[in-house]
Coordinates of C-alpha atoms in Angstrom, one line a residue:
X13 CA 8.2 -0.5 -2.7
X14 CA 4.6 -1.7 -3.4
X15 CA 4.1 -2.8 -7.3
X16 CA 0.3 -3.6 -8.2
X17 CA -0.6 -5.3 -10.8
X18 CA -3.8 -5.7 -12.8
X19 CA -6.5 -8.3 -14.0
X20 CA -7.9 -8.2 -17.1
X21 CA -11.3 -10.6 -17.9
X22 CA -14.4 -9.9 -19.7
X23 CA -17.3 -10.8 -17.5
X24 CA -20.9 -9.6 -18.7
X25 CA -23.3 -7.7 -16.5
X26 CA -26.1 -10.4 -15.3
X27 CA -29.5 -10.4 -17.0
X28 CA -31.5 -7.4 -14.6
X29 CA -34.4 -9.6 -15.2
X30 CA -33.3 -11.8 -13.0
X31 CA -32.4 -10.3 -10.3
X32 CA -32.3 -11.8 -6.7
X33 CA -34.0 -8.3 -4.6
X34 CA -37.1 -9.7 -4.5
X35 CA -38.1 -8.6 -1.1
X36 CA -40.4 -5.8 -1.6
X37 CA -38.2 -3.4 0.7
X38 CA -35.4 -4.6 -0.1
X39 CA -36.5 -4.2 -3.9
X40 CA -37.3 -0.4 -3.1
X41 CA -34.4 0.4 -1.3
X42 CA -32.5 -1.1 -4.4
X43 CA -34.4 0.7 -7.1
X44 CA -33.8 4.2 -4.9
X45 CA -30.3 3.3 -5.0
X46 CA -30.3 2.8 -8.8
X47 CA -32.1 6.4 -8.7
X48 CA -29.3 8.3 -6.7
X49 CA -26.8 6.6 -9.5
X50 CA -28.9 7.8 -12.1
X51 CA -29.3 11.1 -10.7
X52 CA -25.8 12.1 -10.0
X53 CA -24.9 11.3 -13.9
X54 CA -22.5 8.6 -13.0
X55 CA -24.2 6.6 -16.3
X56 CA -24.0 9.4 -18.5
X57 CA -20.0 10.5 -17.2
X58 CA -19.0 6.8 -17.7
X59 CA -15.7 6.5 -19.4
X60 CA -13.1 3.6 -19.8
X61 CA -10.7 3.7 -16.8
X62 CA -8.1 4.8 -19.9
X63 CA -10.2 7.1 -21.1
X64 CA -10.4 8.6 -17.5
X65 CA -7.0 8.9 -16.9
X66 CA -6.1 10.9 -20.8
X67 CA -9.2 13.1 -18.7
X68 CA -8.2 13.6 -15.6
X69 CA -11.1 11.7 -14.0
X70 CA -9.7 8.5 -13.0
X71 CA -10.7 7.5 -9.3
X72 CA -9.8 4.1 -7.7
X73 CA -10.3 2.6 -4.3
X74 CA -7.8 1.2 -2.3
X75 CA -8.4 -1.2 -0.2
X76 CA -5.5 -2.0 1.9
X77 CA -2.3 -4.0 0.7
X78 CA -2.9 -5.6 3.9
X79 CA -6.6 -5.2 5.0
X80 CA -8.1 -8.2 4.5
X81 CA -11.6 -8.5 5.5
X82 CA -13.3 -9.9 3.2
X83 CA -17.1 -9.1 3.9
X84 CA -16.1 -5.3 4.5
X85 CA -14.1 -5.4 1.6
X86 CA -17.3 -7.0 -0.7
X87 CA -19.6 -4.5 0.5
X88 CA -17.2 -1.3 0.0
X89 CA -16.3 -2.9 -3.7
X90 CA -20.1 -3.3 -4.0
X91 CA -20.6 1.2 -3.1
X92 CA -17.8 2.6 -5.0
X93 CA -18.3 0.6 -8.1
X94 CA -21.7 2.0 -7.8
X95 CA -20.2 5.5 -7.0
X96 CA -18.2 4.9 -10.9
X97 CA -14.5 4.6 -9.7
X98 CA -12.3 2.8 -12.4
X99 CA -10.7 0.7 -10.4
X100 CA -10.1 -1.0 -6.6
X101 CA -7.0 -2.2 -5.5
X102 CA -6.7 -4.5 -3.0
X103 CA -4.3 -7.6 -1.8
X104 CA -2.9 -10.3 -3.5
X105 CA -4.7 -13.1 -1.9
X106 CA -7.3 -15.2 -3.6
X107 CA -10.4 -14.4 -1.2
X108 CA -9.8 -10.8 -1.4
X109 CA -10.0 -10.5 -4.9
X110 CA -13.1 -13.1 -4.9
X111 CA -14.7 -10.4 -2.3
X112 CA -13.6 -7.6 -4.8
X113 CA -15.6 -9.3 -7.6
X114 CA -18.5 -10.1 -5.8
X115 CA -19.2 -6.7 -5.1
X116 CA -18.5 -5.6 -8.2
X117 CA -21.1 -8.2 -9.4
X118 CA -23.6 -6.7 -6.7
X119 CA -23.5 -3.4 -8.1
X120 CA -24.3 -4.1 -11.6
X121 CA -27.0 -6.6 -10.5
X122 CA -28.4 -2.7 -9.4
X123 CA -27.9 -0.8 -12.5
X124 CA -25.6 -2.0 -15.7
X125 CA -22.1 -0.1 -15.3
X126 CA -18.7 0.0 -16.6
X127 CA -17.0 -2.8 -15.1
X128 CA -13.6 -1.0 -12.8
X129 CA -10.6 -2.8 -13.0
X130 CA -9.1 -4.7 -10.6
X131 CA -5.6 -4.2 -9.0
X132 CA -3.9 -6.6 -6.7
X133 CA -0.8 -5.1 -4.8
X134 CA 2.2 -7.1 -4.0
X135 CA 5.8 -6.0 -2.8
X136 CA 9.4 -6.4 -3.6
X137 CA 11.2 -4.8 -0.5
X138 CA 9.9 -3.9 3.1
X139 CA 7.3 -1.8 2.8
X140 CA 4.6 -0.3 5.5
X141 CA 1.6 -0.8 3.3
X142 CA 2.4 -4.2 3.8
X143 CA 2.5 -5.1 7.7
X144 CA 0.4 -6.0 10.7
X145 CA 0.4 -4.7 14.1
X146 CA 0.6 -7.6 16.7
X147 CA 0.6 -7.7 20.6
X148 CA 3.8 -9.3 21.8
X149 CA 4.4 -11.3 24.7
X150 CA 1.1 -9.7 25.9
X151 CA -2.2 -11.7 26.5
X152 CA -5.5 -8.8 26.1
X153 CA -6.5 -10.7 29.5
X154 CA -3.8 -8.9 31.1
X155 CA -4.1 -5.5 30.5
X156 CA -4.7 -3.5 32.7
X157 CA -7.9 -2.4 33.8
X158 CA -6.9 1.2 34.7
X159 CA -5.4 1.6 31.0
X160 CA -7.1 3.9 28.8
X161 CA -6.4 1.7 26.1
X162 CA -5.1 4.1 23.5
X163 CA -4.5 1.5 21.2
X164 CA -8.1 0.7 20.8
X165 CA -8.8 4.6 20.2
X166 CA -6.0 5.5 17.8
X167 CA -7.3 2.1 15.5
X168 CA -9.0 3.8 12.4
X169 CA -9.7 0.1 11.1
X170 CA -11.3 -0.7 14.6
X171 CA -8.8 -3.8 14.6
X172 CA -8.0 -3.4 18.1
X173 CA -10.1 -5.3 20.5
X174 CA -9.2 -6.0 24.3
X175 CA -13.0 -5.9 25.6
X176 CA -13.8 -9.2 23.6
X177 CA -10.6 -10.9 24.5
X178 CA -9.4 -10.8 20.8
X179 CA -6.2 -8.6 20.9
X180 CA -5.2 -7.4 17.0
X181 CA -8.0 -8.6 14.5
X182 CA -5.3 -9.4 11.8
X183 CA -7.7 -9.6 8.8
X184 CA -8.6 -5.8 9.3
X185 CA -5.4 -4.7 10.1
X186 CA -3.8 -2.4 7.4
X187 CA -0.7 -1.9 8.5
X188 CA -1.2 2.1 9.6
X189 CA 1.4 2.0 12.4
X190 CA -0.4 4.6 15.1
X191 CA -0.9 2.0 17.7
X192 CA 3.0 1.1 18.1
X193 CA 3.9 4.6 19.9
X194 CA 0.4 4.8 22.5
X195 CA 0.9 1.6 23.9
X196 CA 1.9 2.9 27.5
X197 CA 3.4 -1.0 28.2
X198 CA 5.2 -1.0 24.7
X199 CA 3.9 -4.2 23.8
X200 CA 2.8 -3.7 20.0
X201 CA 4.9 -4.8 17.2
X202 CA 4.9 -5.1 13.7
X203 CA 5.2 -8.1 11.5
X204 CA 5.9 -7.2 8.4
X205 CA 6.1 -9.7 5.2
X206 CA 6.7 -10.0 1.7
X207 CA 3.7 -10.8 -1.2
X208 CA 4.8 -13.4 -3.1
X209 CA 4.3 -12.5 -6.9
X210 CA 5.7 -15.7 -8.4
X211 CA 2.3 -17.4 -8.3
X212 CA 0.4 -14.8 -10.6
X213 CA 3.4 -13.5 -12.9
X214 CA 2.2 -15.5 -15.5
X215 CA -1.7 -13.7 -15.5
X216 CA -0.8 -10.5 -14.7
X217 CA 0.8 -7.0 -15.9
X218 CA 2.9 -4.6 -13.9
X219 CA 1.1 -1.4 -14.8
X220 CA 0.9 0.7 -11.5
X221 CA 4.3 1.7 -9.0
X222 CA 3.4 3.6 -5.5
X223 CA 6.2 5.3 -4.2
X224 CA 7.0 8.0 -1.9
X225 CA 8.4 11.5 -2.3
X226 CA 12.1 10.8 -1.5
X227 CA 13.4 14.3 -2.4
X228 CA 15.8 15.5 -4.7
X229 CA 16.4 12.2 -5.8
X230 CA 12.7 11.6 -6.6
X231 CA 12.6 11.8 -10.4
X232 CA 15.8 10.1 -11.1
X233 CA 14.5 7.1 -9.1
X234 CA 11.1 7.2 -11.1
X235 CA 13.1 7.2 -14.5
X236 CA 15.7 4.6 -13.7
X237 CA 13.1 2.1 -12.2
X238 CA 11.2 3.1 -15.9
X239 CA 14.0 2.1 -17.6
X240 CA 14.4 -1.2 -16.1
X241 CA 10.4 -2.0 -16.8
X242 CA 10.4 -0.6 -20.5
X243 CA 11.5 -3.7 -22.2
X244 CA 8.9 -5.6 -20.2
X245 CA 6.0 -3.2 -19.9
X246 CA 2.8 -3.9 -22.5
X247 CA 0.7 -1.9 -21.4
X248 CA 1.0 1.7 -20.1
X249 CA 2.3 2.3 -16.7
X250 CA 0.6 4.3 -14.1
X251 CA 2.7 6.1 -11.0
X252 CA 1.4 6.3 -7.9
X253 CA 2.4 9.6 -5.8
X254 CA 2.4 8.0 -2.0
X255 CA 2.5 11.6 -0.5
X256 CA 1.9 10.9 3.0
X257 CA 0.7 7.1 3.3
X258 CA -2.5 5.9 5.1
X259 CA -3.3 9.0 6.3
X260 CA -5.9 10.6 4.4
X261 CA -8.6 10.2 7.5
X262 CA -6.9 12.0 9.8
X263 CA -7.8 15.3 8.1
X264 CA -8.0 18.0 5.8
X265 CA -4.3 19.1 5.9
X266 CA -2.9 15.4 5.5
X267 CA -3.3 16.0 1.6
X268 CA -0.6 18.4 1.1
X269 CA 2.4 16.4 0.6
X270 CA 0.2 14.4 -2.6
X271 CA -0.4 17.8 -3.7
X272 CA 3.3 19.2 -2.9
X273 CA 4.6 15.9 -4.7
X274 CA 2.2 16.8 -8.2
X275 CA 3.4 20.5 -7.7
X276 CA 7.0 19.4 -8.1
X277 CA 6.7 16.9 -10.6
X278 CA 4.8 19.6 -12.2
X279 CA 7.9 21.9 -12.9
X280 CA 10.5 19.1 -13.2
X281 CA 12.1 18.4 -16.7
X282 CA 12.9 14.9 -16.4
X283 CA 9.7 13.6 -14.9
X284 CA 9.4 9.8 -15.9
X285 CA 7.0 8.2 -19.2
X286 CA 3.5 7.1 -17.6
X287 CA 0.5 8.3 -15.6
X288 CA 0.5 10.5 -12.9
X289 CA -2.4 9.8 -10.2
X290 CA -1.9 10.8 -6.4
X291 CA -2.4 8.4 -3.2
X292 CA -1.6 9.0 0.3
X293 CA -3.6 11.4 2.0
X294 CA -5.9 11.9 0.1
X295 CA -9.5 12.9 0.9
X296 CA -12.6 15.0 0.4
X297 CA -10.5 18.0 -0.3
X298 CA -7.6 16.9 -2.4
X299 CA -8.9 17.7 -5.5
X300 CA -9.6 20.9 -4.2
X301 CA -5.9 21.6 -3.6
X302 CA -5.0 20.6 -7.1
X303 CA -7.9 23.6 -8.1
X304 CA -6.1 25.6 -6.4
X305 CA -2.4 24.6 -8.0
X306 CA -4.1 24.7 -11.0
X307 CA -3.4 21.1 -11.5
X308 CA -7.2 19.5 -11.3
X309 CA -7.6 17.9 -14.9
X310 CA -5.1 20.3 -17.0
X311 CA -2.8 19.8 -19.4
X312 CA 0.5 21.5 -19.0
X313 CA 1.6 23.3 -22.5
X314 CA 5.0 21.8 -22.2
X315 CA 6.0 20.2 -25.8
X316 CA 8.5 18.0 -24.0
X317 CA 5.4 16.3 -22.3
X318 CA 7.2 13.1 -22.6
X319 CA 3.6 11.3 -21.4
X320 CA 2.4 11.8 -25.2
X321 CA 4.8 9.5 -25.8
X322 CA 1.9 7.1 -24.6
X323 CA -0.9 9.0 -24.2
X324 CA -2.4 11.6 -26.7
X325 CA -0.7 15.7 -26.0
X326 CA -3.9 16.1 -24.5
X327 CA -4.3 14.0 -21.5
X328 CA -4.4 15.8 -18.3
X329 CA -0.8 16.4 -16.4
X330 CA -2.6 14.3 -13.4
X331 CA -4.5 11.4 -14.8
X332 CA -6.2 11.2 -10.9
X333 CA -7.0 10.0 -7.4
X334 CA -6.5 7.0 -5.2
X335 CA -8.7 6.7 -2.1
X336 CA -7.4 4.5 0.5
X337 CA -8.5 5.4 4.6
X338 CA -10.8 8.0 3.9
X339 CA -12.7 5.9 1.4
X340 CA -12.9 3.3 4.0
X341 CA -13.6 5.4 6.8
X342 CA -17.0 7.7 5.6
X343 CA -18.6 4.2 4.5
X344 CA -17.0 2.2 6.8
X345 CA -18.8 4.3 9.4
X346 CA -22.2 2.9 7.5
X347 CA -20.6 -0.8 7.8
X348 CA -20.5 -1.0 11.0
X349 CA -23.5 -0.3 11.9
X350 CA -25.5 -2.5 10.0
X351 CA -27.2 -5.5 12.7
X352 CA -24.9 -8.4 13.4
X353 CA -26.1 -12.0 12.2
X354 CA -24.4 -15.2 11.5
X355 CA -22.5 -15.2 8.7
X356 CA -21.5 -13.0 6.1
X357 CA -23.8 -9.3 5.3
X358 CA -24.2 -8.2 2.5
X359 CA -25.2 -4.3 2.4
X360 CA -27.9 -4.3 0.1
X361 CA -30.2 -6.4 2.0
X362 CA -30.5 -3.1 4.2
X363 CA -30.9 -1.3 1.3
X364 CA -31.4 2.1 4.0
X365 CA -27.3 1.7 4.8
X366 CA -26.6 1.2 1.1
X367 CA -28.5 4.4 0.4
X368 CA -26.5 6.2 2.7
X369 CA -23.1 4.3 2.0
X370 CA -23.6 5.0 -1.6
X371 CA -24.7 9.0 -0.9
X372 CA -21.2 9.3 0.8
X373 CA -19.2 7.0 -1.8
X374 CA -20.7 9.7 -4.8
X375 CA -19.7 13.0 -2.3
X376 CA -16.3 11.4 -2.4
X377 CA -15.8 10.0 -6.2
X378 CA -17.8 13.3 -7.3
X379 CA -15.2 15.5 -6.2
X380 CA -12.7 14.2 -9.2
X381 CA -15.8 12.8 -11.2
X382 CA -17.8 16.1 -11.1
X383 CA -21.1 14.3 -10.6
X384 CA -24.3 16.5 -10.1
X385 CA -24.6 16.9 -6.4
X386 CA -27.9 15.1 -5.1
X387 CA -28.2 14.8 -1.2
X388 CA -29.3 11.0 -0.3
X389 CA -31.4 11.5 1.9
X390 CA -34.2 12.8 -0.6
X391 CA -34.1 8.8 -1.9
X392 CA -34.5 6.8 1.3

């Protein structure tokens, strides 16, 4: 079971005055940047991540229990905190979360924003979100040259190499599994390991459980793990509806079991105290399928609503949406082609790719956000 956890500090937006895009292209690209944000009313829809769950609204970025690159993992905390998600989520290790805030800091050296919160996941038990794929007893030398190398295609984090000698690029691998059944010499296994939470118990909160649909026995799990945190929990808790995990870039239908798990929480009786946001699949058309459930930001007239318990009668049934693989892939696309150099690259010194990364970050986040729909290309 993943837990995640999050980190609370008040850091002040730096002093635009003094800010570092002082190249004249860069500086334009920047300021049509600032524009598309502008534009698409992420300012003027800006609410606190609670706020935006009592709404409905609430959009955070995963990015990968396990994934671990940190300059990809800067530069896609940089565009969504631009795009006005409430919070990224990413793993427990001290770099990551230094790349997490250095994008975040990026962004509002570009326009002054509400500062997302930051999640860091961790596990107690063996979980998938949190393993690596590795090629056993198998140097890349040796395979073969006639193999189509299915491995390399099936990758969505690109984390497969064999052409550059490298094997399984371990900092970019996220754990997804669809390399272990293509290998035609069965020579990919996974590794999988336990976060160790003891170091940051003391700073953090538990305030968000992912979990998958496990059937019947879904909702008495939810409330007997509730009833173990309630004496601990200071904060409210936010559940995590893992419908059908690491999969939301694979396509349109792999947001139906999210949606099927809000649909049957939806009619249950004995769903658990908390917030409700879905994960696991999701993509581009899952707040479509709540639409169409009549589930997208509505409040079920149910006086047993237990969740007003901690939240006001009001607050929508599902408080929002996690993007994980499909938030990575559409800008990741963008990533990946910006020019290799020696060290680390930051995205907004080709302020081009951060128009474009940020146009696809807002399609995404705008679906839940409802941002006024402005195509990207008119600022580039």
């Amino acid at each position: 079971m993943a837990l995640s956890f999050s980190i609370s500090a008040t850091i002040f937006p730096p002093n635009q005055e003094e800010s570092k895009f002082n190249n004249r292209k860069t500086a334009k690209g920047i300021e049509n940047a600032r524009n598309l944000v502008k534009t698409s009313r992420v300012l003027s829809l800006a609410t606190s991540p609670h706020e935006s769950l009592q709404k409905g609204n609430w959009v955070k970025l995963i990015c990968g229990a396990s994934f671990e690159d940190v300059v990809d993992i800067r530069n896609l905390s940089m565009v969504y905190t631009l795009a006005g998600v409430d919070c990224i989520d990413c793993a427990a290790d001290a770099a990551v979360v230094s790349a997490v805030n250095e994008g975040i800091d990026a962004a509002m050296e570009v326009v002054e924003l509400r500062r997302p919160w930051v999640m860091i996941s961790v596990n107690d038990d063996d979980d998938l979100h949190f393993r690596k794929a590795v090629i056993a007893e198998f140097d890349p030398d040796d395979c073969p040259m006639d193999c189509s190398r299915p491995c390399e295609l099936v990758c969505p984090a690109n984390a497969i190499k064999l052409d550059d000698h490298s094997g399984v690029i371990t900092e970019r691998c996220y754990g997804c599994g669809r390399c272990f059944p293509v290998c035609p010499y069965d020579k990919i296994r996974e590794v999988t390991y336990i976060r160790d939470s003891a170091t940051t118990s003391e700073l953090l909160r538990r305030s968000d459980i992912s979990l998958p649909y496990t059937g019947e026995s879904a909702m008495s799990v939810m409330n007997e793990m509730h009833s173990i945190m309630e004496p601990h929990l200071k904060c409210l808790n936010l559940w995590q509806l893992d419908g059908r995990p690491m999969s939301g870039d694979i396509g349109r239908g792999a947001t139906r079991e999210s949606i099927a798990f809000a649909v049957r929480l939806a009619v249950a009786k004995d769903r658990p105290l908390g917030f409700l946001q879905l994960a696991g699949g999701t993509n581009a058309h899952t707040a479509d399928g709540l639409r169409k459930e009549g589930l997208f930001q509505t409040t079920l007239e149910n006086s047993n609503d237990v969740r007003s318990v901690l939240a006001s009668p009001s607050s929508a049934f599902i408080g929002g949406v996690a993007y994980g693989g499909y938030a990575r892939k559409i800008v990741g696309r963008v990533l990946s082609s910006m020019p290799s150099q020696q060290g680390p690259s930051s995205i907004e010194d080709h302020p081009e790719l951060l128009v474009e990364a940020l146009g696809l970050a807002l399609g995404l986040v705008g679906t839940v956000k409802c941002y006024h729909p402005v195509h990207h290309s008119s600022f580039r």
